[in-house]
XYZ file of C-alpha atoms in Angstrom:
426
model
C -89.221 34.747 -35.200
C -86.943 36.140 -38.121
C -85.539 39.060 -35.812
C -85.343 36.209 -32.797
C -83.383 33.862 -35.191
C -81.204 36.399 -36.755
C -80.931 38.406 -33.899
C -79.639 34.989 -31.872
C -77.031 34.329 -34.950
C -75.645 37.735 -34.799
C -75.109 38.304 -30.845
C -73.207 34.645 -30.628
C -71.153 35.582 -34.189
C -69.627 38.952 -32.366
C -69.417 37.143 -28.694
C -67.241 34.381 -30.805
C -65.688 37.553 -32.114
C -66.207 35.818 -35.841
C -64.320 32.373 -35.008
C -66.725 30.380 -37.120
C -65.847 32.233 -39.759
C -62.035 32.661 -38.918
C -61.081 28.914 -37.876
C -63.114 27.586 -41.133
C -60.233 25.560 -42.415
C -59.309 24.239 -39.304
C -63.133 22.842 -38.799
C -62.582 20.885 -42.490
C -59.369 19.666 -41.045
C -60.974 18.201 -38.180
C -63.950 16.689 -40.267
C -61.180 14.975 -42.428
C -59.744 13.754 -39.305
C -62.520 12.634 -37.730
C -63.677 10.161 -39.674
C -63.301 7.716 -36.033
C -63.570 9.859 -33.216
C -61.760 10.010 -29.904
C -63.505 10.076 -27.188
C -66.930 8.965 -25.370
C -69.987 8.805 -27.891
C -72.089 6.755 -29.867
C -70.777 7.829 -33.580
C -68.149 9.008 -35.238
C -67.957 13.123 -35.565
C -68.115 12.076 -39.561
C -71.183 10.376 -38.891
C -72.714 12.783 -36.674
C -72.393 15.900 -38.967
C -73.568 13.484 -42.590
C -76.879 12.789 -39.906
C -77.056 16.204 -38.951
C -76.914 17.137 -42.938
C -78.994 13.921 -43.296
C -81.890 15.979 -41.843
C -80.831 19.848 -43.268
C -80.344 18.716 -47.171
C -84.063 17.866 -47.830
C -86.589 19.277 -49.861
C -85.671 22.851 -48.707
C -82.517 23.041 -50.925
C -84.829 22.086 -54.267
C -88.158 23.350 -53.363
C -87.843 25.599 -50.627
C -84.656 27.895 -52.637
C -87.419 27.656 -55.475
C -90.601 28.935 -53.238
C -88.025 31.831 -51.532
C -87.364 33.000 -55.052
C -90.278 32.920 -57.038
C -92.364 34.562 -53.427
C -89.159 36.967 -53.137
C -87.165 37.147 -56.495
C -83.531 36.715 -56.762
C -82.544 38.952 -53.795
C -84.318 35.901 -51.400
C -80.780 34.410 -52.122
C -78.852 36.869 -50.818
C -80.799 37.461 -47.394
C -80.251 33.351 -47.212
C -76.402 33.743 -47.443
C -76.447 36.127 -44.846
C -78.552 34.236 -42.683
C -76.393 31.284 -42.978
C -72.978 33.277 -42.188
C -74.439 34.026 -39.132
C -76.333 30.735 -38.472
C -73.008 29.469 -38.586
C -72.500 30.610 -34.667
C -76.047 29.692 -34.306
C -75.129 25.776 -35.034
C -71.839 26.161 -33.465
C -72.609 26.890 -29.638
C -76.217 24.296 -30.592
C -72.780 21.785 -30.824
C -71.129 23.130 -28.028
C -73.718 22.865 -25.488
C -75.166 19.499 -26.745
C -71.446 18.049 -26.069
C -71.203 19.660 -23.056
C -73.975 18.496 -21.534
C -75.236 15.433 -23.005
C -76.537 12.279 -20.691
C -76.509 8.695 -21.156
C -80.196 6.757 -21.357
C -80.839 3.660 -19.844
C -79.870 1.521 -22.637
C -76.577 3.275 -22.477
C -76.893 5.483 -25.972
C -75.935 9.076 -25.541
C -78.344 11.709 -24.978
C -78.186 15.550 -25.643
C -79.689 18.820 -27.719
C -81.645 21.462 -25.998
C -83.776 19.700 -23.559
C -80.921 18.576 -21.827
C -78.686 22.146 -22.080
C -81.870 23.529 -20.867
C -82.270 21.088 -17.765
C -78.384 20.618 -17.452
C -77.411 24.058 -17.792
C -79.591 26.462 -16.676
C -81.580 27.344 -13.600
C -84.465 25.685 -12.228
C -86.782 28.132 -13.368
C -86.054 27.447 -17.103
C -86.931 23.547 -16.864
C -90.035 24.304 -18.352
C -88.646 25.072 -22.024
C -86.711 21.530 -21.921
C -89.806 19.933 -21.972
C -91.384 22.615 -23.866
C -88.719 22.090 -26.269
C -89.071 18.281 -25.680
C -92.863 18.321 -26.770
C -92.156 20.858 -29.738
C -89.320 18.685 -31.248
C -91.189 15.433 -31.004
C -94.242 16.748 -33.117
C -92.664 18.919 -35.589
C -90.377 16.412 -36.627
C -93.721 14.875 -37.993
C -94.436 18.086 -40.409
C -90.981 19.073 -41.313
C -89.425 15.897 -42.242
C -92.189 13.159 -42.224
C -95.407 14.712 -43.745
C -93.477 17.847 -46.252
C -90.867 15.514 -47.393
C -93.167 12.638 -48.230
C -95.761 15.234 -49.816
C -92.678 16.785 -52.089
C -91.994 13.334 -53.357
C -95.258 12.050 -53.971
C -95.790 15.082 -55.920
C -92.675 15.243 -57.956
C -93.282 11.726 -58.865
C -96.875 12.472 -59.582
C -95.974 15.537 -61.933
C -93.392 13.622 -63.616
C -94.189 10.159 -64.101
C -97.792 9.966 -62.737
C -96.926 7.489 -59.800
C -99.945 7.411 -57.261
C -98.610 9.429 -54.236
C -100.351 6.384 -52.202
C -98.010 3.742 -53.858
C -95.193 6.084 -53.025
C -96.279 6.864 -49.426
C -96.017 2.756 -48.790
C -92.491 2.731 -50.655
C -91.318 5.184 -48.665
C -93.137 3.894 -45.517
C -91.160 -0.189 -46.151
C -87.821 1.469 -47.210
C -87.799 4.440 -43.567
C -88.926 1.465 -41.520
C -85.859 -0.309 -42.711
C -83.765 1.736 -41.312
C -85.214 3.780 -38.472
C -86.174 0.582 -36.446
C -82.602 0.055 -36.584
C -81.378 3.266 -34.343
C -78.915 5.844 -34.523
C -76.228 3.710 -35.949
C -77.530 2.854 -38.561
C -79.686 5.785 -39.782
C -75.777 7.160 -39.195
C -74.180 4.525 -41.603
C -76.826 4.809 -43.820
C -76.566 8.746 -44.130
C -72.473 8.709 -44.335
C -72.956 6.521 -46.982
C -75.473 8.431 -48.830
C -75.399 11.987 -48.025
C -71.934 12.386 -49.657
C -73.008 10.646 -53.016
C -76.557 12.495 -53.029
C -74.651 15.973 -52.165
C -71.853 15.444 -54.791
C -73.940 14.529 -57.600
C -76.101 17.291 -57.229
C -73.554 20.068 -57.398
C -72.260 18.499 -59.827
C -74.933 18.595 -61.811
C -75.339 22.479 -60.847
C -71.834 23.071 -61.440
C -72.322 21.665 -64.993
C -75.382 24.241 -65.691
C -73.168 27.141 -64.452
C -70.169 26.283 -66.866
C -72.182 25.859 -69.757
C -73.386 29.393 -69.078
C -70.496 30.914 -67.038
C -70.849 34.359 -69.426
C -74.439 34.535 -67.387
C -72.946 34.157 -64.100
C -71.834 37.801 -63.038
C -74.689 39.376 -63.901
C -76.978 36.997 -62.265
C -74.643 37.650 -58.938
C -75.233 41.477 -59.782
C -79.034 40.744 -60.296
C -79.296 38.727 -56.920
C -76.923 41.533 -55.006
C -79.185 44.631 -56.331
C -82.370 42.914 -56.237
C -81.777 42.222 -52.591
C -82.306 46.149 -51.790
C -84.364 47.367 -54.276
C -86.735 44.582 -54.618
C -87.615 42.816 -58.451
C -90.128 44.090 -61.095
C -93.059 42.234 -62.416
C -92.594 39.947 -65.463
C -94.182 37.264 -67.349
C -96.023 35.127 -64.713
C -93.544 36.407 -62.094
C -95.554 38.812 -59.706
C -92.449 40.901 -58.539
C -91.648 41.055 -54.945
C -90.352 43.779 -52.800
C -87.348 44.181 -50.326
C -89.353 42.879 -47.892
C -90.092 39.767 -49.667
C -86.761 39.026 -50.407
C -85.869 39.694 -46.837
C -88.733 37.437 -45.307
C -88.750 34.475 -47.643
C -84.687 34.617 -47.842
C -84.338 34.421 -44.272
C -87.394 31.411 -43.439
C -86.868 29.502 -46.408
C -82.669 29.535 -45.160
C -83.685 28.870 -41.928
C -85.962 26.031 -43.100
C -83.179 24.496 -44.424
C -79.921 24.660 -42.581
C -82.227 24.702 -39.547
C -79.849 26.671 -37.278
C -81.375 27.480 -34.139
C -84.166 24.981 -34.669
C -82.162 23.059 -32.234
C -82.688 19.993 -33.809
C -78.592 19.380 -35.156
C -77.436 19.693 -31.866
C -79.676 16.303 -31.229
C -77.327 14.369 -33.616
C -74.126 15.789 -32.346
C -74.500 14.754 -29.240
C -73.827 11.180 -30.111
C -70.636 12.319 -31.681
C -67.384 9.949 -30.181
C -65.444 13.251 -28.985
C -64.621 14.553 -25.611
C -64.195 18.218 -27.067
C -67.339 20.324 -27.342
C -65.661 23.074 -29.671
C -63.994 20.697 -32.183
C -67.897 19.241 -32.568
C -69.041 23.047 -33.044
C -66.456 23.496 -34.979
C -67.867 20.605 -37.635
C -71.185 21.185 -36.799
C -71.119 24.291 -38.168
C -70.020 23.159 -41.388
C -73.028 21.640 -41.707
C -74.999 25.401 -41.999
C -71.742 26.007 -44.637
C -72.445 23.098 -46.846
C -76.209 23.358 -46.884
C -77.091 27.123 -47.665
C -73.881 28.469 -49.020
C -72.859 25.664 -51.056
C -76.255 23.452 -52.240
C -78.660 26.266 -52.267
C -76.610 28.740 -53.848
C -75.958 26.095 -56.557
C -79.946 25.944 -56.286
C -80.469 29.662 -56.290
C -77.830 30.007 -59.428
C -79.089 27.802 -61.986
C -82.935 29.290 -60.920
C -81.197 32.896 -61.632
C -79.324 31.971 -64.469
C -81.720 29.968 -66.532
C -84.129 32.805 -66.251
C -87.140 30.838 -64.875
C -88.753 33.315 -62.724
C -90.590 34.694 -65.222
C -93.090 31.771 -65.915
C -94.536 32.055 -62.568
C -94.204 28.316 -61.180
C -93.277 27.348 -57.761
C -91.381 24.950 -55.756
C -90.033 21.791 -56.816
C -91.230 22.536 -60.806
C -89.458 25.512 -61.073
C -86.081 24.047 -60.163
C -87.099 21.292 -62.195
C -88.110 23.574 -65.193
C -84.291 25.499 -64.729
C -82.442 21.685 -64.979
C -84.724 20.683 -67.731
C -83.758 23.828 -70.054
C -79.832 23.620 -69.466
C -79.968 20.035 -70.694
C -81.736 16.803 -71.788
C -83.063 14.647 -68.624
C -82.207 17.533 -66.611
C -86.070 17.072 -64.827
C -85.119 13.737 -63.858
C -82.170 14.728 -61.888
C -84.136 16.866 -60.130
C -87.108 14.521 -59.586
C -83.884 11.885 -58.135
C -82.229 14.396 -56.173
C -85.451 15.368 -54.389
C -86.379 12.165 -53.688
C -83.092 10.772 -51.670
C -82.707 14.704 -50.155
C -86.403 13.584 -48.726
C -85.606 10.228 -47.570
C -82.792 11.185 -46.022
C -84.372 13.669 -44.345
C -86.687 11.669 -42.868
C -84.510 8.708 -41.318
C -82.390 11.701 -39.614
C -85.294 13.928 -38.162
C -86.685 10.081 -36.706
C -83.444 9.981 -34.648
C -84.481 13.984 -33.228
C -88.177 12.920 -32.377
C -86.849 9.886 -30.861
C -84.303 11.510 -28.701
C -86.795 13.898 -27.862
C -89.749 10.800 -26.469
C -86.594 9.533 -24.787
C -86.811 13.141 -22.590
C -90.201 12.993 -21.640
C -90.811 9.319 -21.467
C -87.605 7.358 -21.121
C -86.297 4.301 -23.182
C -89.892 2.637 -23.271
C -91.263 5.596 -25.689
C -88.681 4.648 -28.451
C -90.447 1.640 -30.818
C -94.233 3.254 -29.822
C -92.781 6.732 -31.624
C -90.937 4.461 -34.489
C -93.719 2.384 -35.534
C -95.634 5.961 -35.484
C -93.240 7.651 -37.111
C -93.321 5.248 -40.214
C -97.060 4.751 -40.220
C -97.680 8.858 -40.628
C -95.174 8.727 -44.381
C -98.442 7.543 -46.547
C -100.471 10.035 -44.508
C -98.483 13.079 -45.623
C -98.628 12.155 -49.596
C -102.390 12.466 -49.453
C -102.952 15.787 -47.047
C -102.634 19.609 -48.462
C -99.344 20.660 -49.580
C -100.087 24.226 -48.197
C -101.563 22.630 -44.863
C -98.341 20.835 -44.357
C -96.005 23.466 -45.090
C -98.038 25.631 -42.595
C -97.889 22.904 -40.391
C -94.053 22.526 -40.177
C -93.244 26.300 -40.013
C -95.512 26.971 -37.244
C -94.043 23.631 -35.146
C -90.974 25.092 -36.330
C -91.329 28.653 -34.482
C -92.292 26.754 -31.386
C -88.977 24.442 -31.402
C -86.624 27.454 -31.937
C -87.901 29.941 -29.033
C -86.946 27.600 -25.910
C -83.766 26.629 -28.125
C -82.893 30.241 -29.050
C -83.794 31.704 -25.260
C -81.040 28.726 -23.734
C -78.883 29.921 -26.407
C -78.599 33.259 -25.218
C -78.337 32.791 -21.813
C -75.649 30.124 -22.443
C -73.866 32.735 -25.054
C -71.371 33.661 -22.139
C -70.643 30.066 -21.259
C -70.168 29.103 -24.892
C -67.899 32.170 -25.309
C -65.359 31.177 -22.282
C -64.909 27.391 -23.082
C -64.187 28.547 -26.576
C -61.345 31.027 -25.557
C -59.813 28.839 -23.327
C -59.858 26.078 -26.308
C -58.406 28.581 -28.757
C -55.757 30.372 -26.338
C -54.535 26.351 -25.827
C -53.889 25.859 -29.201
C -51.017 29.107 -29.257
């Protein structure tokens, strides 16, 4: 799955001939100017990529950063940057293809992501991985972003403040409900309202840790870099980890959170209110930029800096335990920031599930999977952490290979539209 994933990212960054990485500051332009949209669509671009980051910035960029480092040591945070740069072409042509060839359902909301590339753009013969993809994308939405983000929650405020992860499961079960039985527009205003705020704050806060101990920073950099290739030594609690760690965890825990070529992002784009598929890539993909090489690097940093590895916790606690020893209540922000990250997470991964049901069974399987959807939050604070996690990566895998196969045999189709978009803007 790694090589698939990576292997995806890299053919579409050279076929692009490194555009995502070349028109980078005119995608921010376009985000700042499309905070309305022109065009056919549900949403505004805005709104489409704070949904699509709605569902990326979750528990990944608090716990899962955490787990890649303390399973792969500080060169996990390298392989991640990598695997974003090149996820960046990954999300891009996702965008591309969703706009391209997105449907309308019979209530009149727009329809796109994968299952309908596959169908809409490929041969007969491939039909089978829409509704492979279709299936997939409607279950693993229930361990990535239901079951793992309630779990992380419930546990944080367990640890912290000994809240019964029942009592938080029905919280979060009344305050999701709220919102997902309300649709796409207003999981999207609810997300462009908070994902900005929630996003901020928290590199904020990072930001803060890093200038009170700026004379750390280059040599945690160095430390990341060299540990990257010649793997971390054993101490305190910290078990060491070789290349090979650093490479696997790095690369699935990145994945895990940007999610490029899960081929769920593409879901939310296709609502965007635009009649250009490569301007939407073009923000889309700032959505891989922001999440990995912005929040989890801020993540990764203060883990690196604060020299946590060594006591040998995990997850959510050792992020926690790196915030709480550059400053007073820094636990709590951490315990806060994982908790919206998680509900956000949730109300945008409904909207994927649900356009998914909408594939297989039309309008008429939209309030059966929302009521469902909502019911299964308590469920996940009471199950296995380890389970779950297992769950969601293995649902995961099986999302990505129809997703990553249309990708590739789209590549050439993504590459043309995007030269003749480019060589129109000389």
């Amino acid at each position: 799955m790694l090589v698939l994933l990576l292997g995806t990212g890299i053919f579409l960054t050279l076929g692009l001939r490194f555009a995502t990485l070349r028109r980078l500051p005119r995608a921010v332009g376009l985000l700042l100017r499309g905070r309305a949209g022109a065009g056919e669509g549900d949403i505004s671009p805005f709104s489409a990529l704070m949904t699509s980051l709605s569902a990326t910035i979750g528990t990944g960029n608090i716990a899962g950063v955490a787990t890649a480092l303390a399973l792969g040591g500080p060169g996990a945070l390298f392989w991640m940057w990598l695997t974003a740069l090149f996820g960046m072409a990954t999300k891009y042509a996702e965008a591309v293809c969703a706009v391209r060839f997105r449907e309308q359902d019979a209530d009149g909301n727009y329809s796109g992501g994968p299952m309908y590339y596959i169908r809409n753009g490929l041969g007969r013969r491939w039909h089978f991985l829409a509704y492979a993809f279709a299936i997939f994308g409607s279950l693993a939405g229930f361990g990535i972003a239901n079951t793992v983000q309630s779990n992380s929650i419930a546990q944080v405020l367990n640890d912290s403040y000994a809240v019964p992860p029942l009592f938080t499961g029905l919280v979060l079960m009344v305050l999701v409900g709220a919102v997902v039985l309300g649709g796409i527009r207003r999981i999207a205003q609810v997300a462009s309202y908070l994902v900005p705020i929630m996003a901020s704050s928290y590199l904020l806060m990072s930001v803060l840790v890093i200038l009170f101990h700026i004379e750390a920073v280059p040599g945690a950099v160095v430390e990341i870099v060299r540990s990257a290739f010649t793997g971390t030594a054993a101490t305190g609690g910290f078990a060491g980890a070789t290349v090979w760690a650093a490479l696997r965890f790095g690369v699935a825990r990145g994945i895990f959170s940007n999610e490029a070529g899960l081929g769920s992002a593409p879901i939310a784009h296709a609502a965007a209110r635009t009649n250009s598929p490569v301007e939407q890539g073009m923000i889309a993909m700032l959505g891989t930029f922001i999440d990995t090489l912005v929040v989890c690097t801020m993540t990764g940093l203060v883990i690196v800096i604060m020299d946590v590895l060594p006591s040998g916790v995990s997850g959510a606690s050792l992020t926690s335990m790196a915030f709480g020893g550059a400053f007073p209540g820094g636990e709590i922000i951490v315990s806060l920031g994982l908790c919206l990250f998680g509900f956000t997470t949730t109300i945008g991964w409904s909207f994927y599930g649900e356009r998914c049901v909408v594939f297989l069974f039309g309008t008429r399987g939209i309030l059966p999977f929302r009521v469902l959807w909502v019911l299964a939050l308590p469920v996940g604070t009471v199950v296995q952490l380890d389970l779950v996690w297992l769950l969601a990566d293995t649902l995961n895998a099986f999302m990505a290979i129809p997703n990553l196969i249309a990708l590739l045999l789209l590549g050439p189709l993504v590459f043309r539209i995007s030269r003749e978009y480019f060589v129109a803007l000389r």
